[in-house]
C-alpha positions as CSV (number, residue, x, y, z in Angstrom):
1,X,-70.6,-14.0,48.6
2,X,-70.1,-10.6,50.3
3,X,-68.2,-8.8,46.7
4,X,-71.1,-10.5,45.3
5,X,-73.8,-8.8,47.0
6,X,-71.6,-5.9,46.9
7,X,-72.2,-5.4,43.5
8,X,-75.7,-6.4,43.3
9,X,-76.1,-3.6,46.1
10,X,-74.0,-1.3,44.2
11,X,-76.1,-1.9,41.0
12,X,-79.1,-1.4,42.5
13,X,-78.0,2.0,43.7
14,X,-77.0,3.4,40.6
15,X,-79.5,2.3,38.5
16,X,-82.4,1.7,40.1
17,X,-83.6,4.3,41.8
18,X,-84.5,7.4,38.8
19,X,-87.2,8.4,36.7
20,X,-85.7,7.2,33.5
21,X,-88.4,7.1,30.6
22,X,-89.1,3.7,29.6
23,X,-88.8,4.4,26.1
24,X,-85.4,5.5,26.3
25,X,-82.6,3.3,26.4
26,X,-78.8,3.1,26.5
27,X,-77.3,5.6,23.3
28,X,-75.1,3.2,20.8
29,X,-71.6,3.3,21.1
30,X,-69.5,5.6,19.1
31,X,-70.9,9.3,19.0
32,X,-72.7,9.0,22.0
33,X,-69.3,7.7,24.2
34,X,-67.6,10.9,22.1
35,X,-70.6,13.2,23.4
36,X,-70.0,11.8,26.9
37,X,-66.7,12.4,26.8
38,X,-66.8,15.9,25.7
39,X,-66.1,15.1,22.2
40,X,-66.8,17.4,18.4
41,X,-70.6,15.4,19.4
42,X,-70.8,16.8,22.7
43,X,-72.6,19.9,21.6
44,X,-75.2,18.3,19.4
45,X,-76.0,15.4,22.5
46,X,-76.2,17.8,24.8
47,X,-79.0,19.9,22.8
48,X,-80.6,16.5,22.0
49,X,-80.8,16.0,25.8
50,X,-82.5,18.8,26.3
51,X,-84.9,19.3,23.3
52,X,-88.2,18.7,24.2
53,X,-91.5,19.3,22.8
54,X,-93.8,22.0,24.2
55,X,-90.8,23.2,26.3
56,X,-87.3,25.8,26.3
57,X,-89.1,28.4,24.2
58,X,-87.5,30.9,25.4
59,X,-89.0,33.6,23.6
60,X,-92.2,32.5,25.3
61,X,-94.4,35.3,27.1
62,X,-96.6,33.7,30.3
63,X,-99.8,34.7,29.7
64,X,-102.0,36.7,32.1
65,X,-104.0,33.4,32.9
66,X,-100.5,31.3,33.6
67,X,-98.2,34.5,34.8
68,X,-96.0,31.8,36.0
69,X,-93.4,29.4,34.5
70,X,-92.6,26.1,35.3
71,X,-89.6,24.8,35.3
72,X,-89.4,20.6,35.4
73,X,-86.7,18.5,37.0
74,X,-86.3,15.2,36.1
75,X,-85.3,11.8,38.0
76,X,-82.2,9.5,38.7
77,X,-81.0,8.6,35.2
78,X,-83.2,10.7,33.3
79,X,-83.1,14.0,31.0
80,X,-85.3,16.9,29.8
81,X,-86.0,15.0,27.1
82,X,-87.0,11.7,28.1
83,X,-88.5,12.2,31.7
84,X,-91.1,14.7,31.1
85,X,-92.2,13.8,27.1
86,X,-95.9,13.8,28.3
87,X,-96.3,16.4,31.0
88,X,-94.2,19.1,28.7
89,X,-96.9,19.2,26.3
90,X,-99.6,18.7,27.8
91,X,-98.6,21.7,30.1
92,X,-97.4,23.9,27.0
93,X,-100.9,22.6,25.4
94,X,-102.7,24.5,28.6
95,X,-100.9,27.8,28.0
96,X,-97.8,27.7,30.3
97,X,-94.5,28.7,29.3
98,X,-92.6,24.9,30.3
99,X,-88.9,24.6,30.5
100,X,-86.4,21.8,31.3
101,X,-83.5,21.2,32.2
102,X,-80.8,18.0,32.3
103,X,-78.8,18.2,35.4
104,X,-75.7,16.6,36.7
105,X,-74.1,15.1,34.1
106,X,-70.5,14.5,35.1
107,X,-68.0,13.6,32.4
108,X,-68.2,9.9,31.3
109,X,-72.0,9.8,31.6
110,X,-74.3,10.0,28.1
111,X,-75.7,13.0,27.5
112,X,-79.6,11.8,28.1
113,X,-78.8,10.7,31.2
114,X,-78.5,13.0,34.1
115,X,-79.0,13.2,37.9
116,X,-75.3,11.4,38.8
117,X,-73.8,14.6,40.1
118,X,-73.8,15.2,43.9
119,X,-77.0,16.7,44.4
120,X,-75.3,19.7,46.5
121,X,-73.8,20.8,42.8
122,X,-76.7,19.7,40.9
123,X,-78.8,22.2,42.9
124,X,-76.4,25.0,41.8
125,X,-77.1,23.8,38.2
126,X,-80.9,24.2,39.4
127,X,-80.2,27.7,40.5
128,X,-78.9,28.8,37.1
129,X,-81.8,27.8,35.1
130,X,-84.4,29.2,37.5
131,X,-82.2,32.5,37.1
132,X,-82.2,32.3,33.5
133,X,-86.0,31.6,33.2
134,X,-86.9,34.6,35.3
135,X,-84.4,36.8,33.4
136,X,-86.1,35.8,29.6
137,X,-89.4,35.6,31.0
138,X,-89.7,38.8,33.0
139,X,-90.9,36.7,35.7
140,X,-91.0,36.8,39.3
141,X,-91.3,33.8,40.4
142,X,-91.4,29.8,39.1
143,X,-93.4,26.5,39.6
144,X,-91.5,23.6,40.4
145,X,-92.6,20.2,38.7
146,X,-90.0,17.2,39.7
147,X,-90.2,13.7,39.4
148,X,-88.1,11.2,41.9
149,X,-84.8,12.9,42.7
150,X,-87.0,16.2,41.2
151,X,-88.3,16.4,44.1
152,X,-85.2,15.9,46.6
153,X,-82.3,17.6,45.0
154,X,-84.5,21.0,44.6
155,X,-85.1,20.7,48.3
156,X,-81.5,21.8,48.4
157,X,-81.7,24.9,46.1
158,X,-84.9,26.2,48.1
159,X,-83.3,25.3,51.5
160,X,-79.5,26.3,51.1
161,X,-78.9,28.5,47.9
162,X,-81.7,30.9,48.5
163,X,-84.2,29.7,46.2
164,X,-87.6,29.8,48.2
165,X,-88.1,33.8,47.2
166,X,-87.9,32.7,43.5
167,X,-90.6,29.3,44.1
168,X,-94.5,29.9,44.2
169,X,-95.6,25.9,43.8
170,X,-93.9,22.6,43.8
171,X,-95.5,19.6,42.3
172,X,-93.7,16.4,43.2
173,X,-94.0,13.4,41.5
174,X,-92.9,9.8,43.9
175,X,-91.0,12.5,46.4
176,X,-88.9,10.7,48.9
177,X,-88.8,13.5,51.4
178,X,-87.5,11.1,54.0
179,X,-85.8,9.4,51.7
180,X,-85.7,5.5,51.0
181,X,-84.7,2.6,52.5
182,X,-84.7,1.0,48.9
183,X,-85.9,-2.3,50.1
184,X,-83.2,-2.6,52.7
185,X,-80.1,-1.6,50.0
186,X,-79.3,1.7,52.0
187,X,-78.5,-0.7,55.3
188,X,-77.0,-3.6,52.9
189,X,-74.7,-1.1,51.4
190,X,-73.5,0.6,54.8
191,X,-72.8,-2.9,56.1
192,X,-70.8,-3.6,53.0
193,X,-68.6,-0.2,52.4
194,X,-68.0,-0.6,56.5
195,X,-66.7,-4.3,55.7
196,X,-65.2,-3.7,52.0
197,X,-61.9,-1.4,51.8
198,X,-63.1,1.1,48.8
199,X,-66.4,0.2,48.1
200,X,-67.7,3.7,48.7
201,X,-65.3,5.5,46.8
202,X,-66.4,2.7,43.5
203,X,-70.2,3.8,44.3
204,X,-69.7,7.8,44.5
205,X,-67.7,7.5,41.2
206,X,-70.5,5.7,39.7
207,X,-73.2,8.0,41.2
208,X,-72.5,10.4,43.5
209,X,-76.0,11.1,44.6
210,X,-77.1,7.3,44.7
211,X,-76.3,7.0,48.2
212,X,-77.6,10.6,49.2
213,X,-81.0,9.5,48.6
214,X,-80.9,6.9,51.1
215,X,-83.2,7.2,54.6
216,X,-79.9,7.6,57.2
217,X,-77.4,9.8,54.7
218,X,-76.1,12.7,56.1
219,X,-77.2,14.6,53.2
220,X,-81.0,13.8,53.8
221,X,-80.5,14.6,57.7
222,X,-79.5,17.8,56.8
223,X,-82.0,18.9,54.5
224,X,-84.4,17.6,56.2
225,X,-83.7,19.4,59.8
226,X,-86.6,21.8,61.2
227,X,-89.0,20.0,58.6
228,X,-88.7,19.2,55.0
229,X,-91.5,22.0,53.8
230,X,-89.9,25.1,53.4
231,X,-92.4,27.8,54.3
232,X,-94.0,30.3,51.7
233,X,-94.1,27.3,48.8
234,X,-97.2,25.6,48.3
235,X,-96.4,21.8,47.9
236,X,-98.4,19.6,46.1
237,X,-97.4,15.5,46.6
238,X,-98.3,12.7,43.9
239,X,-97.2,9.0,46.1
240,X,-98.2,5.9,44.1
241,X,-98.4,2.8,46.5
242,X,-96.8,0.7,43.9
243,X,-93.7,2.3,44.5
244,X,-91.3,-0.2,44.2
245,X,-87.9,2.8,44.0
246,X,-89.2,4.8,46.9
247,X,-89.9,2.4,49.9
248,X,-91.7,2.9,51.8
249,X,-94.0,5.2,49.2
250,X,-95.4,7.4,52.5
251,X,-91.5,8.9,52.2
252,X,-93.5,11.0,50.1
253,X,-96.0,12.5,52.8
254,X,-94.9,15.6,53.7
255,X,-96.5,16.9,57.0
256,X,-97.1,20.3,56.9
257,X,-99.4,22.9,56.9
258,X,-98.2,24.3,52.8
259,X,-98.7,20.7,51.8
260,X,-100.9,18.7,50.1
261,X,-100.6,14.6,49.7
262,X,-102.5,12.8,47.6
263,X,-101.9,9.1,46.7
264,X,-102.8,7.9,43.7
265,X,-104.9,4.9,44.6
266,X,-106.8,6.9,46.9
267,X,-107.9,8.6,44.0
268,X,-108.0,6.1,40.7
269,X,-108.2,2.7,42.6
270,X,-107.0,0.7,40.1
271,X,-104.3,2.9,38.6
272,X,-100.9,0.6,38.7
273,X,-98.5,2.9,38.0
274,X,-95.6,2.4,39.9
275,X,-92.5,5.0,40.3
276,X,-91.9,5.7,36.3
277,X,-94.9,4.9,35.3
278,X,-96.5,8.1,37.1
279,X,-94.7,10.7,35.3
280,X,-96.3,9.5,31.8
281,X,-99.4,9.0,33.6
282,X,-102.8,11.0,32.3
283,X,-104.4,10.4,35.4
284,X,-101.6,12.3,37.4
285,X,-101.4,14.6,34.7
286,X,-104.7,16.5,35.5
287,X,-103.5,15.9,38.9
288,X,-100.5,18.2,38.1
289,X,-103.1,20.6,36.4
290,X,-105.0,21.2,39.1
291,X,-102.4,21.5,41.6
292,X,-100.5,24.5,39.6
293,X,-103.8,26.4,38.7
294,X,-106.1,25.3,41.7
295,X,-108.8,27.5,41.1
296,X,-109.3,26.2,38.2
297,X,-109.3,23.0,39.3
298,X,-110.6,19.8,37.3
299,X,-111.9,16.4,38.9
300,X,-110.0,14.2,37.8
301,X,-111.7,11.7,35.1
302,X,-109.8,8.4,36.2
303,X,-109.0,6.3,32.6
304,X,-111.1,3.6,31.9
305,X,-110.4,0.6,33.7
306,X,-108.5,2.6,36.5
307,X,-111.4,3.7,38.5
């Protein structure tokens, strides 16, 4: 009974707990296991990953109304190109200059899945990009939109690898600031690696971050010491009380002065969306609007039947 709810514990931590779209599912085998692999199809997967529509233009010029670019980091499990299919355009439609990355992809993954890395070297992936935009755009600064681990692993770059100068906003979609308990899998799976000889090593080599995200880690007890905010960024939270990844969903308040919280229900009652659902959500889109250009913010016009 215990190896079985080993696994069931271990399953849940590696894939449960991302932003993967819902429209995206496993790639077939044969060229996608060669892309994972690092194969002739690597290249081509790894482009796919990351194409995207209304975003990596990288000959784009922010415009004097949107001076600044935003840079969007995807969940658990997800990519560039699957996480953010909705908010890219819809920002690119609005006149920003959007670009994406797919992070932590360690070898043996597919290509449009990312996030598995330890978040520590994901973050320096994070860095990279953030450099890049800055240098093609002529930029100063970016705006920060991330979704589920989005809005964890960036904590990292802002907090350790000197990133804050380079942030102006951060929009996070179902953040887990204090991280999540995951219905009681975080204190299943401690029990379990404690009793199990090599269980831990067999859930890092799955997913390294899986258990960082967990309420008790030693990675969120770091990032999180003197206060999750980092000071100077202006933080805007999107928390969904259907949150079913992220428990409890208030992981995502973040008290502080530079922050704003706003749950969904408190604003569109009978929105259901629970932790994917909210990053292909038009209701949290003009949320995400209003909180990177707020003085020119909208109210937002709650879809029919989710008033």
């Amino acid at each position: 009974m215990r190896i079985r709810n080993a696994v069931v514990a271990v399953a849940a931590a590696v894939t449960v707990l991302g932003g993967v779209s819902p429209a995206v599912g496993a790639p077939a085998l044969g060229a996608g296991n060669e892309a994972a692999a690092g194969g002739p199809a690597a290249g081509a997967a790894e482009a796919e990953a990351d194409a995207l529509a209304g975003a990596n233009d990288w000959g784009c010029e922010p415009s004097d109304e949107h001076p600044v670019p935003v840079v969007l980091v995807h969940g658990l499990g997800g990519a560039a190109a699957t996480n953010w299919v909705y908010i890219a355009p819809l920002l690119a439609d609005e006149g920003y200059c959007v670009f994406a990355l797919t992070y932590g992809r360690p070898p043996g993954m597919p290509p449009i899945t990312g996030g598995f890395a330890p978040m520590e070297q994901s973050a320096e992936e994070l860095a990279e990009f953030v450099d890049r935009v800055l240098e093609e755009t002529g930029s100063e600064q970016v705006d920060l939109v991330g979704h589920s681990e989005g809005t964890v692993m960036p904590q990292y770059y802002l907090k350790f690898l000197d990133g804050a100068p380079d942030v102006r906003r951060y929009v996070a979609l179902t953040p887990l600031y204090d991280g999540t308990t995951l219905n009681s899998t975080s204190e299943i799976l401690d029990r379990l690696t404690t009793e199990i000889p090599g269980l831990g090593d067999v859930v890092d080599g799955l997913c390294a971050s899986c258990t960082q995200f967990f309420h008790d880690s030693d990675f969120m007890k770091k990032l999180n010491e003197g206060g999750a905010a980092v000071p100077g960024i202006e933080y805007t939270t999107v928390m969904t009380k259907y949150d079913q990844l992220v428990t409890p969903y208030t992981s995502g308040h973040l008290d502080s002065p530079n922050a704003t919280n706003i749950v969904l229900q408190d604003v569109c009652r009978r929105d259901f969306a629970e932790h994917v659902a909210v990053a292909f959500d038009p209701n949290v889109g003009q949320m995400v609007l209003n909180a990177l250009d707020p003085a020119n913010a909208e109210p937002v016009q709650c879809l029919p039947g989710t008033e």
